[in-house]
Short mmCIF file of C-alpha atoms in Angstrom, two decimals:
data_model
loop_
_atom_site.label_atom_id
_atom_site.label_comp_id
_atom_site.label_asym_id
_atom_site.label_seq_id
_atom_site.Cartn_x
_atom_site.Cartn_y
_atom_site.Cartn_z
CA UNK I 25 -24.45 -29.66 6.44
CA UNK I 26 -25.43 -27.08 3.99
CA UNK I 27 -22.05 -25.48 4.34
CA UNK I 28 -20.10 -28.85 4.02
CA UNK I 29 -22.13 -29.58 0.79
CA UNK I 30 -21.31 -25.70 -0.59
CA UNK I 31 -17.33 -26.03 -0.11
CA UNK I 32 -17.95 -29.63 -2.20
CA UNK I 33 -19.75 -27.61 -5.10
CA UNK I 34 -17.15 -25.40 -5.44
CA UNK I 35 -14.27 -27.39 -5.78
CA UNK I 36 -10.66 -26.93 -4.92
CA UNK I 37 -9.17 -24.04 -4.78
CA UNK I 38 -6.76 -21.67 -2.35
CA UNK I 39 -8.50 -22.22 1.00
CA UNK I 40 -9.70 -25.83 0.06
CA UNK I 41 -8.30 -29.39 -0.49
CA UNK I 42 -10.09 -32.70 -0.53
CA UNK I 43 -8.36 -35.47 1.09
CA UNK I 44 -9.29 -39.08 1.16
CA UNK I 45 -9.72 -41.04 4.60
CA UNK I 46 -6.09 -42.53 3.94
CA UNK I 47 -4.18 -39.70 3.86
CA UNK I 48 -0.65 -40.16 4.56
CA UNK I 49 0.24 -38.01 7.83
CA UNK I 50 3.22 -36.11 5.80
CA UNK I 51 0.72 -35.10 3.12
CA UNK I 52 -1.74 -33.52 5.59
CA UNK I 53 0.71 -31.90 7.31
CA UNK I 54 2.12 -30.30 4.25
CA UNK I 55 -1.65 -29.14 3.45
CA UNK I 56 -1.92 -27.50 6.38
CA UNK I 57 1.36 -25.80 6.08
CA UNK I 58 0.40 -24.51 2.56
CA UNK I 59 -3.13 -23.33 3.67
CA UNK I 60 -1.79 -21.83 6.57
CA UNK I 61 1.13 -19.35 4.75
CA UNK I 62 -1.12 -18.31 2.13
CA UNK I 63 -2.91 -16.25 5.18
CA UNK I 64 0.61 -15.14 6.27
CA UNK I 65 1.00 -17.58 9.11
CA UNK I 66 4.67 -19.44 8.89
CA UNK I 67 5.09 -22.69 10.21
CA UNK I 68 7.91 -25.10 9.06
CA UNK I 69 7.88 -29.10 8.11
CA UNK I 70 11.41 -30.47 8.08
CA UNK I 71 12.80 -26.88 7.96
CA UNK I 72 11.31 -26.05 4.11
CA UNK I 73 8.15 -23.34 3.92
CA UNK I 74 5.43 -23.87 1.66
CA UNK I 75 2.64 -22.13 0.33
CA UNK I 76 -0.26 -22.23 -1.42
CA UNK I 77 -0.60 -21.66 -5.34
CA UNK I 78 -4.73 -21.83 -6.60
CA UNK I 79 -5.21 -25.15 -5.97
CA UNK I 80 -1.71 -26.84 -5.40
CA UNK I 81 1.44 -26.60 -3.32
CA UNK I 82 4.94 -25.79 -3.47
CA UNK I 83 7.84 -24.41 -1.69
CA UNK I 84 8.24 -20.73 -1.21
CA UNK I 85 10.68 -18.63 -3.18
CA UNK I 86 12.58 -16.22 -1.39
CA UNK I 87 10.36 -13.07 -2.68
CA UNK I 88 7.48 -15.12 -1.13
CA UNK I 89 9.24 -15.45 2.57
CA UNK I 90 10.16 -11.98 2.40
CA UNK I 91 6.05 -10.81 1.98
CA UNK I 92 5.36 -13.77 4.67
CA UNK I 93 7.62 -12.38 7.22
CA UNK I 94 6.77 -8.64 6.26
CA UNK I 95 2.79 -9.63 7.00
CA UNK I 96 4.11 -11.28 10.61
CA UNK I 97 5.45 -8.31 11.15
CA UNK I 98 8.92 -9.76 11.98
CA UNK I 99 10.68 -8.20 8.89
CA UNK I 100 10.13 -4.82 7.28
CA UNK I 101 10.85 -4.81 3.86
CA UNK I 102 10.98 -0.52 3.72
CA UNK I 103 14.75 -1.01 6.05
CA UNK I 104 16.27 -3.27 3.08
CA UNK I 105 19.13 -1.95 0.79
CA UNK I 106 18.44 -1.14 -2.88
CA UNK I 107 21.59 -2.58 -4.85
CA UNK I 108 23.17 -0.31 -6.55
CA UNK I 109 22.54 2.67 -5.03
CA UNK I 110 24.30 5.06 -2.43
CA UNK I 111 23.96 8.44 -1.59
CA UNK I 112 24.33 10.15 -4.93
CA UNK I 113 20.70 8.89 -6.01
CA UNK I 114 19.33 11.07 -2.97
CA UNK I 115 17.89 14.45 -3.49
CA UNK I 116 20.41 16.83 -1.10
CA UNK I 117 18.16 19.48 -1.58
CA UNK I 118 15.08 17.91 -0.08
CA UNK I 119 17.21 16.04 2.68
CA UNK I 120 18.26 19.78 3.74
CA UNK I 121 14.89 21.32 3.45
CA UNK I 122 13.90 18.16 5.42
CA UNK I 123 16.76 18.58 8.31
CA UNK I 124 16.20 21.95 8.50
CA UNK I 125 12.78 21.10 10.39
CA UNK I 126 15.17 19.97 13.20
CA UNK I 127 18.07 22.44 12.91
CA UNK I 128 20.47 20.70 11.03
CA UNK I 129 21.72 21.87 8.06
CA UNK I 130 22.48 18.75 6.23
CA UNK I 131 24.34 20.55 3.14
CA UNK I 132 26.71 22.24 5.07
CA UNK I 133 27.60 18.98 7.10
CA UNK I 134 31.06 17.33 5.71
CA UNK I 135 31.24 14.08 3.68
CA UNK I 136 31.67 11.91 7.01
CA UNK I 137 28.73 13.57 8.76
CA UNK I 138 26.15 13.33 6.19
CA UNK I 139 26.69 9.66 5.92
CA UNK I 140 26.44 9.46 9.79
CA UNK I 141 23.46 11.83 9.68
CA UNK I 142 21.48 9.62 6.77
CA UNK I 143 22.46 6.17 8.54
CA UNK I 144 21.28 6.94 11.93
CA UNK I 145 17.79 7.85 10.18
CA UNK I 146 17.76 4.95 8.25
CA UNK I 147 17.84 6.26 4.72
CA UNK I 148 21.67 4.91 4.33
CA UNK I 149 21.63 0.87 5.00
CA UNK I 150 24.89 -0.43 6.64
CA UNK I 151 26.25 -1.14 3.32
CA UNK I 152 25.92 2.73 2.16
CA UNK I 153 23.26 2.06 0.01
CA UNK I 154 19.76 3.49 0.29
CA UNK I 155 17.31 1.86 2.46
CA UNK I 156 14.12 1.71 0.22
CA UNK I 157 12.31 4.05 2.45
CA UNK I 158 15.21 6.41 2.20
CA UNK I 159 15.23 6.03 -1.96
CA UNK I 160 10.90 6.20 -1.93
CA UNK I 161 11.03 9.59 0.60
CA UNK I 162 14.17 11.08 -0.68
CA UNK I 163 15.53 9.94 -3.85
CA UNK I 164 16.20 11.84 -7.04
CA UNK I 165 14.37 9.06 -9.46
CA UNK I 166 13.04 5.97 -7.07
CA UNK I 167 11.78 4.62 -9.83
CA UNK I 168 14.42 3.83 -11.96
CA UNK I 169 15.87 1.49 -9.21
CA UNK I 170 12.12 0.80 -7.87
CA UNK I 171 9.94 -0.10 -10.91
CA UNK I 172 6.77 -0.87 -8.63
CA UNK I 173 6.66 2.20 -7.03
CA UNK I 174 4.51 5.17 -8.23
CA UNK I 175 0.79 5.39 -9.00
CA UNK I 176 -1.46 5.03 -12.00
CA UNK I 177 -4.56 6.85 -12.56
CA UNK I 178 -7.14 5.56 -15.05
CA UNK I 179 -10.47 6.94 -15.76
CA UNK I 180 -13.40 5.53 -17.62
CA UNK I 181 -17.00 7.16 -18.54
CA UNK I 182 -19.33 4.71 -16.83
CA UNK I 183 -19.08 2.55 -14.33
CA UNK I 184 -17.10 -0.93 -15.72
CA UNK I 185 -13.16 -0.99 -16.74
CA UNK I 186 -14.58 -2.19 -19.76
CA UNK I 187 -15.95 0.75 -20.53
CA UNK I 188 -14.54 3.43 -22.30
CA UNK I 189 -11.03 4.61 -21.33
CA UNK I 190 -10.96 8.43 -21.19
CA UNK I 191 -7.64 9.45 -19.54
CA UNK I 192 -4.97 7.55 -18.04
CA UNK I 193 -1.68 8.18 -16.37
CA UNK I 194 1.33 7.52 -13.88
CA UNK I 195 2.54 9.39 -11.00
CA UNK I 196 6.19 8.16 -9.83
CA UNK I 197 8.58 10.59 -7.29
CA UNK I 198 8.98 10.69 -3.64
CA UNK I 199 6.10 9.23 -1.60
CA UNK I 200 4.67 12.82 -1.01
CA UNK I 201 4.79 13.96 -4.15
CA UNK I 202 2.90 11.30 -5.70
CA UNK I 203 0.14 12.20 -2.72
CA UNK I 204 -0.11 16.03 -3.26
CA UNK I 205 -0.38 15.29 -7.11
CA UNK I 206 -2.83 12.27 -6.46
CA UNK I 207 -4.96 14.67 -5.07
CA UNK I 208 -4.62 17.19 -7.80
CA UNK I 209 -5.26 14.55 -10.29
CA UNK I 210 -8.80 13.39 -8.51
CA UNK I 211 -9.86 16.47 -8.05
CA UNK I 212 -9.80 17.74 -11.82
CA UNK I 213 -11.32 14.34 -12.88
CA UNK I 214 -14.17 14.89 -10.84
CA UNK I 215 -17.38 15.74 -12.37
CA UNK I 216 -19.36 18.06 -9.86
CA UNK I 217 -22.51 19.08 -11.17
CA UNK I 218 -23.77 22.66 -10.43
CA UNK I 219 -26.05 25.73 -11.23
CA UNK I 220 -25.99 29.27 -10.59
CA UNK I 221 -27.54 30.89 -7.51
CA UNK I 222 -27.24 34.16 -7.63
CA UNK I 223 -23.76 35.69 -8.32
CA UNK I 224 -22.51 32.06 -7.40
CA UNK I 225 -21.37 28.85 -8.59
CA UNK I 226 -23.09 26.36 -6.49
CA UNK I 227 -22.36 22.35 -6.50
CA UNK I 228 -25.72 20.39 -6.42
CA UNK I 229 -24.39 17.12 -4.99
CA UNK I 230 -21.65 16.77 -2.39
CA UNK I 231 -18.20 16.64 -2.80
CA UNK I 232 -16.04 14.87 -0.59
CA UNK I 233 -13.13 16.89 0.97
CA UNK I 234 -9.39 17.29 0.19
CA UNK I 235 -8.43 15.16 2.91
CA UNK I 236 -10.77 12.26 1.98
CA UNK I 237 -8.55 11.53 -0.96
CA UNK I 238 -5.15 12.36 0.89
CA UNK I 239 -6.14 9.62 3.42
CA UNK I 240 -6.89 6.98 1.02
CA UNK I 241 -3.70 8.01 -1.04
CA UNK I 242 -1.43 8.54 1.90
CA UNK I 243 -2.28 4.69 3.57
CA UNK I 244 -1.53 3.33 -0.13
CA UNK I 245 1.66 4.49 -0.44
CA UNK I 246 2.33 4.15 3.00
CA UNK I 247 1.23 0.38 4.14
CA UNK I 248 1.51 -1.17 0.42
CA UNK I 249 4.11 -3.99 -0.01
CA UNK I 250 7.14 -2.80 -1.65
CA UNK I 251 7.95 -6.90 -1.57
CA UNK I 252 5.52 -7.30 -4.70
CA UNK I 253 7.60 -5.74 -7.88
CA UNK I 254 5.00 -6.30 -10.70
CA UNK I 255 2.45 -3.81 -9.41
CA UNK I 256 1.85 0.07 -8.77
CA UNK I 257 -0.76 1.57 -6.76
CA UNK I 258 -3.72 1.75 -8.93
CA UNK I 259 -6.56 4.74 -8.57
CA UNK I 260 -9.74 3.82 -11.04
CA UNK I 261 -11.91 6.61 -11.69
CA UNK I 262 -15.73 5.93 -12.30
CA UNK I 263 -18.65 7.81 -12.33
CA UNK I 264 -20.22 6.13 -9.43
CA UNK I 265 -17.24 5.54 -7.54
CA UNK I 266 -13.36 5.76 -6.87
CA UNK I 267 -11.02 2.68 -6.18
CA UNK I 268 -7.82 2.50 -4.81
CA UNK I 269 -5.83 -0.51 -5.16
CA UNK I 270 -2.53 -1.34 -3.01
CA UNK I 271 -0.60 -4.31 -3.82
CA UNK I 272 -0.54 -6.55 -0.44
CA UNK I 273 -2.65 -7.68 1.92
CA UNK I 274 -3.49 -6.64 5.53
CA UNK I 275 -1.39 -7.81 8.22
CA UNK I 276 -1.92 -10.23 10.39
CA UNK I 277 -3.04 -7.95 13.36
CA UNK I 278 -5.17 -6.25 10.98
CA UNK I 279 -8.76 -7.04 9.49
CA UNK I 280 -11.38 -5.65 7.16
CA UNK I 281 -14.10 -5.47 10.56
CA UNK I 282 -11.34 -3.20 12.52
CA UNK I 283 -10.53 -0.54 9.58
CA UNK I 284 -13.66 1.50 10.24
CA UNK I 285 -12.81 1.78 13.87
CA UNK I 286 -9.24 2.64 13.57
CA UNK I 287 -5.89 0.33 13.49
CA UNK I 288 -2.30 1.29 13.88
CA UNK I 289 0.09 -0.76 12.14
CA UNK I 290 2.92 -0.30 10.12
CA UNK I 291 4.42 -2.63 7.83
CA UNK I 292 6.91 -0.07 6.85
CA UNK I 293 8.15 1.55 10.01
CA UNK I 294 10.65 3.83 8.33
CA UNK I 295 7.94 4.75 5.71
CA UNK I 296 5.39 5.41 8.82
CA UNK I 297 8.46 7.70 10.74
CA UNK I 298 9.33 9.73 7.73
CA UNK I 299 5.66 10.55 6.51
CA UNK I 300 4.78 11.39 10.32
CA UNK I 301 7.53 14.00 10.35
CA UNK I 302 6.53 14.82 7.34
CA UNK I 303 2.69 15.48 8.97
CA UNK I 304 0.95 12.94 6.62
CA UNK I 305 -0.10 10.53 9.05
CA UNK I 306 -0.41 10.67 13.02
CA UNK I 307 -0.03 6.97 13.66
CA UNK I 308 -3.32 7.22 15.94
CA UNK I 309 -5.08 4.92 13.14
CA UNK I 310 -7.61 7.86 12.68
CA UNK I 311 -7.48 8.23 9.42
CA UNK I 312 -9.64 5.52 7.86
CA UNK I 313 -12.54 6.14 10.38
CA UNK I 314 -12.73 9.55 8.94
CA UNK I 315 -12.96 9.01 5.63
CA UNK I 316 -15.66 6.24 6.75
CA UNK I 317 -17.47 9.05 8.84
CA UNK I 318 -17.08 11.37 6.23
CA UNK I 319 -19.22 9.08 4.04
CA UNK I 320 -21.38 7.82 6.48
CA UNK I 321 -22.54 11.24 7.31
CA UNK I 322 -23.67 12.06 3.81
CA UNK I 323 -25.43 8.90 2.83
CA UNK I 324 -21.81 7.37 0.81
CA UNK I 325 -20.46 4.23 1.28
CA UNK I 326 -16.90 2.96 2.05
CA UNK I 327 -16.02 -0.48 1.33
CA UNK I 328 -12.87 -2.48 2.35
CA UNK I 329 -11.59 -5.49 0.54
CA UNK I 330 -8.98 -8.04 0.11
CA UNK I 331 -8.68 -9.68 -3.03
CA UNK I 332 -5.73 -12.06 -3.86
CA UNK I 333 -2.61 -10.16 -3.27
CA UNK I 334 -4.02 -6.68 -3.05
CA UNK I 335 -6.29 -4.23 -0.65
CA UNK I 336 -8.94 -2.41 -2.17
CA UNK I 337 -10.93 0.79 -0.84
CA UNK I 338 -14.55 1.99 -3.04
CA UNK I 339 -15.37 5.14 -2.11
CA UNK I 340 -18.75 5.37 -3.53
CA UNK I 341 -19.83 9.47 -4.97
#
């Protein structure tokens, strides 16, 4: 009863709707449609989708499909084309220091070959333009075609984003680029404080490891939804704490209670194969439940949430 009389207090709003007793059978059923898409389930009522916007309904645009399907896990969004591109937007150089890895050498293949090459890996689409994993792994500017990719750093004295605003800025390139310079870019904003023992520089608090941030930054760029356009990857900087926000929720098969344990998933397949090769990732879901560990084992805190169309890990100093 208590809970009944809590949902009344606070009103409608994305996961609740109050319905009189004389509902009309339609309107339910388009209710339950709404409420049920918004988690990523899809079920159709006289072939139209909807979903569900704050406290209302309305039929789903085509962007909106794509990032239903893509959480289903029957589309990935990382094997579409990116119009207007084609092979000239890729980087030959690091396709050849890529190939090389596997004995080819893709810049002494002929015209007809590379395109074979790239298409049978997935970084050419059917239509000879890049597949965005091909343009976010190996493309000379992704961004210029792919606005929302890249991260941006921001970092702020105390512990509010309303608090003072003492460096920002954005990291765009190939997906492990922005990583390695993620890194780079934590590490110098970090405040370590230390003393002298001896002939020695000594930090008096602990510092979490390279690979701590690598994780975190590797599953953003790696699981994030390249469906949403508006939004980057976004890295706050506090002085009790880190966040890293990716824009899109968790799959389906995946929840907040399994991250600490270890969950293998990939919304971006292509993504997943290229940054395995590239021995970023080991698709064993490991990676998470280290960092957690890692924290765990030195009195920190790791905290998982979802909030509207985004993922957000705390990793608490």
């Amino acid at each position: 009863m208590v809970y009944i009389l809590d949902l009344i207090e606070q009103g409608e709003g994305p996961s609740v709707e109050f319905k009189s007793e004389r509902v009309r059978p339609e309107s339910m059923a388009r209710e339950m449609v709404a409420l049920a898409n918004t988690r990523g389930g899809v079920i159709v009522t006289d072939g139209k989708y909807y979903v569900r916007v704050g406290s209302t309904n309305r039929f789903a645009t085509q962007s909106e499909l794509l990032r239903l399907f893509q959480a289903g896990g029957t589309f990935h969004y990382d094997l579409t084309p990116v119009p207007g591109t084609g092979i000239r937007d890729l980087n030959f150089p690091k396709l050849d220091s890529y190939f090389s890895a596997y004995h080819f050498s893709f810049s002494r293949e002929n015209d007809e070959q590379k395109q074979i090459l790239l298409h049978n890996t997935d970084i050419l689409h059917d239509t000879l333009e890049t597949t965005i994993a091909g343009l976010l792994l190996f493309g000379g500017n992704p961004s210029r075609h792919l606005p929302q990719n890249g991260i941006s750093f921001a970092r702020f004295r105390g512990i509010s984003i309303n608090e003072e605003l003492l460096d920002k800025q954005n990291i765009d390139g190939n997906l492990d680029y922005q990583v390695d310079t993620g890194v780079a870019v934590i590490k110098n904003h970090l405040v370590v404080p230390s003393r002298i023992i001896g002939v020695k520089r000594v930090d008096t608090t602990y510092r979490y490891p390279d690979k701590v941030f690598r994780e975190l930054l590797t599953n953003a760029v790696v699981h994030r939804n390249y469906a949403i356009t508006g939004s980057k990857i976004r890295v706050f900087i506090f002085e009790d704490r880190i966040e890293v926000i990716s824009p899109g929720r968790l799959p389906n098969t995946v929840t907040i209670e399994k991250l600490p344990f270890g969950v293998s998933f990939a919304s971006n397949p292509v993504i997943v194969k290229f940054m395995e090769n590239m021995r970023y990732i080991d698709q064993l879901g490991r990676g998470l439940p280290m960092v957690c560990r890692e924290a765990a084992d030195h009195g920190k805190k790791v905290v998982f949430e979802e909030i509207g169309e985004s993922f957000k890990v705390t990793l608490m100093f």
